[in-house]
């Protein structure tokens, strides 16, 4: 069966520090991968998605970036965190290169920037 | 571009009450529709989805949703809620023919009183 892992589960970082959140998927090949940010009362905001290794699409301009160095690994990064980067970050995957398929979500990372 | 509107941000009901959570979307073409649920401390997971066919869709845990194309709506219903239904519910849509990304609503937080 497929599983999705995210780490760390929680993170407290100072403003201006770098960020690296990791997401890995097991039990499937060539998944679509997604990074979302969930803020209270604002729903899920799609940040990045990837349909293959090295292929990243950005949905919102900001100081975050994403990379997909391996088929089942998706990394969310920042060189310098802002206070506004605080939030709950969710990674998700879907079976094929098709958006209408069900997305499976990871446990999330709660990031607090102080 | 598609958008999703969930009418209620926070709903409080007593056990055994009937539930209807509103969801409207804006897009003129063919859509796929989803309801996701996030129980406290758990991953976001799919509750039900509509792609085509019968507009009345049945999901897990006794939930159902009806797609009314003329009203651009996909309301979620359950005849008799339980305390364990306390969760946050997200409606989502994507443009089927364009195979576009899924757009999520801002969520409705449902609290069931025992």
CSV table of C-alpha atoms in Angstrom, one decimal:
chain,number,residue,atom,x,y,z
A,1,UNK,CA,0.0,0.0,0.0
A,2,UNK,CA,1.0,3.6,-0.6
A,3,UNK,CA,2.2,5.9,2.2
A,4,UNK,CA,3.2,9.4,2.4
A,5,UNK,CA,5.7,10.8,4.9
A,6,UNK,CA,6.4,14.4,5.9
A,7,UNK,CA,9.0,15.7,8.3
A,8,UNK,CA,9.5,17.4,10.5
A,9,UNK,CA,6.1,17.4,12.1
A,10,UNK,CA,6.6,20.7,13.8
A,11,UNK,CA,9.3,23.4,13.3
A,12,UNK,CA,10.0,26.7,14.9
A,13,UNK,CA,12.4,28.9,13.0
A,14,UNK,CA,13.6,32.5,13.3
A,15,UNK,CA,12.9,35.1,10.7
A,16,UNK,CA,15.6,35.1,8.0
A,17,UNK,CA,16.6,31.4,8.6
A,18,UNK,CA,16.5,28.8,5.8
A,19,UNK,CA,13.8,26.1,5.5
A,20,UNK,CA,13.7,22.6,4.2
A,21,UNK,CA,10.6,20.4,4.5
A,22,UNK,CA,10.7,17.0,3.0
A,23,UNK,CA,8.0,14.7,1.7
A,24,UNK,CA,8.4,11.2,0.4
A,25,UNK,CA,5.9,8.7,-1.0
A,26,UNK,CA,6.2,5.0,-0.9
A,27,UNK,CA,4.5,2.2,-2.8
A,28,UNK,CA,3.8,4.0,-6.1
A,29,UNK,CA,5.8,5.3,-9.1
A,30,UNK,CA,5.7,8.6,-11.0
A,31,UNK,CA,3.1,10.2,-8.8
A,32,UNK,CA,1.9,13.8,-9.1
A,33,UNK,CA,3.2,15.6,-6.1
A,34,UNK,CA,1.8,18.8,-4.4
A,35,UNK,CA,2.7,21.3,-1.7
A,36,UNK,CA,-0.2,23.1,0.0
A,37,UNK,CA,-0.4,25.6,2.8
A,38,UNK,CA,-3.4,25.5,5.1
A,39,UNK,CA,-4.2,28.6,7.1
A,40,UNK,CA,-7.1,28.8,9.4
A,41,UNK,CA,-10.2,30.1,7.6
A,42,UNK,CA,-8.4,30.3,4.3
A,43,UNK,CA,-8.5,26.7,3.1
A,44,UNK,CA,-5.8,25.0,1.2
A,45,UNK,CA,-3.6,27.1,-1.0
A,46,UNK,CA,-1.7,25.2,-3.7
A,47,UNK,CA,1.9,26.3,-3.7
A,48,UNK,CA,3.7,23.9,-6.1
A,49,UNK,CA,3.0,20.8,-8.0
A,50,UNK,CA,5.2,18.4,-9.9
A,51,UNK,CA,4.3,15.9,-12.6
A,52,UNK,CA,7.9,14.4,-12.8
A,53,UNK,CA,11.5,14.6,-11.6
A,54,UNK,CA,12.8,18.1,-12.0
A,55,UNK,CA,9.4,19.5,-13.2
A,56,UNK,CA,8.0,22.1,-10.8
A,57,UNK,CA,5.1,24.4,-11.4
A,58,UNK,CA,4.6,27.4,-9.0
A,59,UNK,CA,1.2,28.7,-8.3
A,60,UNK,CA,1.9,31.7,-6.1
A,61,UNK,CA,4.9,34.1,-6.2
A,62,UNK,CA,6.6,34.1,-2.8
A,63,UNK,CA,10.0,33.3,-1.2
A,64,UNK,CA,9.4,29.6,-1.2
A,65,UNK,CA,10.7,27.1,-3.8
A,66,UNK,CA,10.2,23.4,-4.4
A,67,UNK,CA,12.4,20.7,-5.9
A,68,UNK,CA,11.9,17.1,-6.9
A,69,UNK,CA,15.3,15.4,-6.9
A,70,UNK,CA,13.8,11.9,-7.1
A,71,UNK,CA,10.6,10.4,-8.3
A,72,UNK,CA,9.0,10.1,-4.9
A,73,UNK,CA,10.7,13.0,-3.1
A,74,UNK,CA,9.4,16.5,-2.9
A,75,UNK,CA,11.1,19.3,-1.0
A,76,UNK,CA,9.9,22.7,0.0
A,77,UNK,CA,12.6,25.3,0.7
A,78,UNK,CA,13.2,28.9,1.5
A,79,UNK,CA,16.5,30.8,1.7
A,80,UNK,CA,15.1,33.3,4.2
A,81,UNK,CA,11.9,32.8,6.1
A,82,UNK,CA,9.3,35.6,6.7
A,83,UNK,CA,6.8,35.8,9.5
A,84,UNK,CA,4.1,35.3,6.9
A,85,UNK,CA,5.5,31.9,6.1
A,86,UNK,CA,4.1,30.5,9.3
A,87,UNK,CA,1.4,27.9,8.7
A,88,UNK,CA,0.6,24.3,8.2
A,89,UNK,CA,2.2,22.7,5.1
A,90,UNK,CA,0.7,19.7,3.5
A,91,UNK,CA,2.2,17.4,0.9
A,92,UNK,CA,0.0,15.3,-1.3
A,93,UNK,CA,0.2,12.9,-4.2
A,94,UNK,CA,-2.1,11.5,-6.8
A,95,UNK,CA,-1.7,8.4,-8.9
A,96,UNK,CA,-1.1,9.6,-12.4
A,97,UNK,CA,-0.3,12.7,-14.3
A,98,UNK,CA,-3.9,13.8,-14.0
A,99,UNK,CA,-5.3,16.3,-11.6
A,100,UNK,CA,-8.8,14.8,-11.3
A,101,UNK,CA,-7.5,11.8,-9.5
A,102,UNK,CA,-7.9,11.6,-5.7
A,103,UNK,CA,-5.2,13.3,-3.8
A,104,UNK,CA,-3.7,11.6,-0.8
A,105,UNK,CA,-2.4,13.9,1.9
A,106,UNK,CA,0.5,13.6,4.3
A,107,UNK,CA,0.3,14.4,8.1
A,108,UNK,CA,1.6,18.0,7.6
A,109,UNK,CA,4.3,20.2,9.1
A,110,UNK,CA,3.4,23.0,11.4
A,111,UNK,CA,5.8,25.8,10.8
A,112,UNK,CA,6.1,28.8,13.2
A,113,UNK,CA,8.4,31.6,12.2
A,114,UNK,CA,9.3,33.9,15.1
B,1,UNK,CA,-10.4,30.5,-13.4
B,2,UNK,CA,-12.4,28.2,-11.1
B,3,UNK,CA,-13.3,29.2,-7.6
B,4,UNK,CA,-15.1,27.5,-4.7
B,5,UNK,CA,-17.2,29.1,-2.1
B,6,UNK,CA,-18.3,27.4,1.1
B,7,UNK,CA,-21.0,29.3,2.8
B,8,UNK,CA,-20.4,28.5,6.4
B,9,UNK,CA,-17.1,28.7,8.2
B,10,UNK,CA,-18.3,27.2,11.4
B,11,UNK,CA,-21.3,25.0,12.1
B,12,UNK,CA,-22.4,23.7,15.4
B,13,UNK,CA,-25.0,20.9,15.6
B,14,UNK,CA,-26.4,18.5,18.2
B,15,UNK,CA,-26.1,14.8,17.6
B,16,UNK,CA,-28.8,13.3,15.4
B,17,UNK,CA,-29.4,16.6,13.7
B,18,UNK,CA,-29.4,16.7,9.9
B,19,UNK,CA,-26.5,18.3,8.2
B,20,UNK,CA,-26.1,20.2,5.0
B,21,UNK,CA,-22.9,22.1,4.1
B,22,UNK,CA,-23.1,24.4,1.1
B,23,UNK,CA,-20.6,24.5,-1.7
B,24,UNK,CA,-20.8,26.6,-4.9
B,25,UNK,CA,-18.3,26.8,-7.6
B,26,UNK,CA,-17.7,29.1,-10.5
B,27,UNK,CA,-16.7,27.5,-13.8
B,28,UNK,CA,-18.7,27.3,-17.0
B,29,UNK,CA,-17.4,23.9,-18.2
B,30,UNK,CA,-17.4,20.3,-17.1
B,31,UNK,CA,-16.1,19.9,-13.6
B,32,UNK,CA,-15.0,17.2,-11.2
B,33,UNK,CA,-16.2,17.8,-7.6
B,34,UNK,CA,-14.8,16.6,-4.3
B,35,UNK,CA,-15.4,16.8,-0.6
B,36,UNK,CA,-12.5,16.2,1.7
B,37,UNK,CA,-12.6,15.8,5.5
B,38,UNK,CA,-10.0,16.4,8.1
B,39,UNK,CA,-10.7,14.8,11.5
B,40,UNK,CA,-8.9,16.2,14.5
B,41,UNK,CA,-5.3,15.0,14.5
B,42,UNK,CA,-5.7,13.0,11.2
B,43,UNK,CA,-4.7,13.4,7.6
B,44,UNK,CA,-7.0,15.2,5.2
B,45,UNK,CA,-8.9,12.4,3.3
B,46,UNK,CA,-11.4,12.1,0.5
B,47,UNK,CA,-15.0,11.8,1.6
B,48,UNK,CA,-16.6,11.5,-1.8
B,49,UNK,CA,-16.2,12.7,-5.4
B,50,UNK,CA,-18.3,13.3,-8.5
B,51,UNK,CA,-16.9,12.8,-12.0
B,52,UNK,CA,-20.0,11.9,-14.1
B,53,UNK,CA,-23.2,10.0,-14.1
B,54,UNK,CA,-25.6,10.0,-11.1
B,55,UNK,CA,-25.5,13.5,-9.6
B,56,UNK,CA,-26.2,12.1,-6.2
B,57,UNK,CA,-23.0,10.7,-4.9
B,58,UNK,CA,-22.6,8.6,-1.8
B,59,UNK,CA,-19.5,8.6,0.3
B,60,UNK,CA,-18.1,7.1,3.4
B,61,UNK,CA,-19.7,7.3,6.8
B,62,UNK,CA,-23.2,8.0,5.5
B,63,UNK,CA,-22.4,11.2,3.7
B,64,UNK,CA,-23.8,12.1,0.4
B,65,UNK,CA,-23.6,15.1,-2.0
B,66,UNK,CA,-25.7,16.2,-4.8
B,67,UNK,CA,-24.4,17.9,-7.9
B,68,UNK,CA,-26.9,20.5,-9.2
B,69,UNK,CA,-25.4,21.8,-12.4
B,70,UNK,CA,-27.9,24.6,-12.9
B,71,UNK,CA,-27.0,26.0,-9.5
B,72,UNK,CA,-23.3,25.3,-9.7
B,73,UNK,CA,-23.6,23.6,-6.3
B,74,UNK,CA,-22.3,20.4,-4.7
B,75,UNK,CA,-23.8,20.4,-1.2
B,76,UNK,CA,-22.8,17.8,1.4
B,77,UNK,CA,-25.5,16.1,3.4
B,78,UNK,CA,-25.9,13.6,6.2
B,79,UNK,CA,-29.4,12.8,7.7
B,80,UNK,CA,-28.2,12.3,11.3
B,81,UNK,CA,-24.8,13.4,12.5
B,82,UNK,CA,-22.7,11.8,15.2
B,83,UNK,CA,-20.2,13.3,17.6
B,84,UNK,CA,-17.4,11.6,15.5
B,85,UNK,CA,-18.3,13.8,12.5
B,86,UNK,CA,-16.7,16.7,14.2
B,87,UNK,CA,-14.1,17.8,11.7
B,88,UNK,CA,-13.2,20.3,9.0
B,89,UNK,CA,-14.8,19.8,5.6
B,90,UNK,CA,-13.4,21.1,2.3
B,91,UNK,CA,-15.2,21.3,-1.0
B,92,UNK,CA,-13.0,21.2,-4.1
B,93,UNK,CA,-13.4,21.4,-7.9
B,94,UNK,CA,-11.3,21.0,-11.0
B,95,UNK,CA,-12.0,21.6,-14.6
B,96,UNK,CA,-12.5,18.2,-16.1
B,97,UNK,CA,-11.8,18.7,-19.7
B,98,UNK,CA,-8.7,20.8,-19.1
B,99,UNK,CA,-7.4,18.4,-16.5
B,100,UNK,CA,-6.6,21.4,-14.4
B,101,UNK,CA,-5.5,21.6,-10.8
B,102,UNK,CA,-7.9,21.1,-7.9
B,103,UNK,CA,-9.2,24.3,-6.2
B,104,UNK,CA,-10.2,24.0,-2.6
B,105,UNK,CA,-12.7,26.0,-0.7
B,106,UNK,CA,-11.9,27.7,2.6
B,107,UNK,CA,-13.4,24.9,4.6
B,108,UNK,CA,-16.2,24.5,7.1
B,109,UNK,CA,-15.5,23.6,10.7
B,110,UNK,CA,-18.2,21.3,12.0
B,111,UNK,CA,-18.6,20.8,15.7
B,112,UNK,CA,-21.1,18.2,16.9
B,113,UNK,CA,-22.3,18.5,20.5
B,114,UNK,CA,-22.7,15.2,22.3
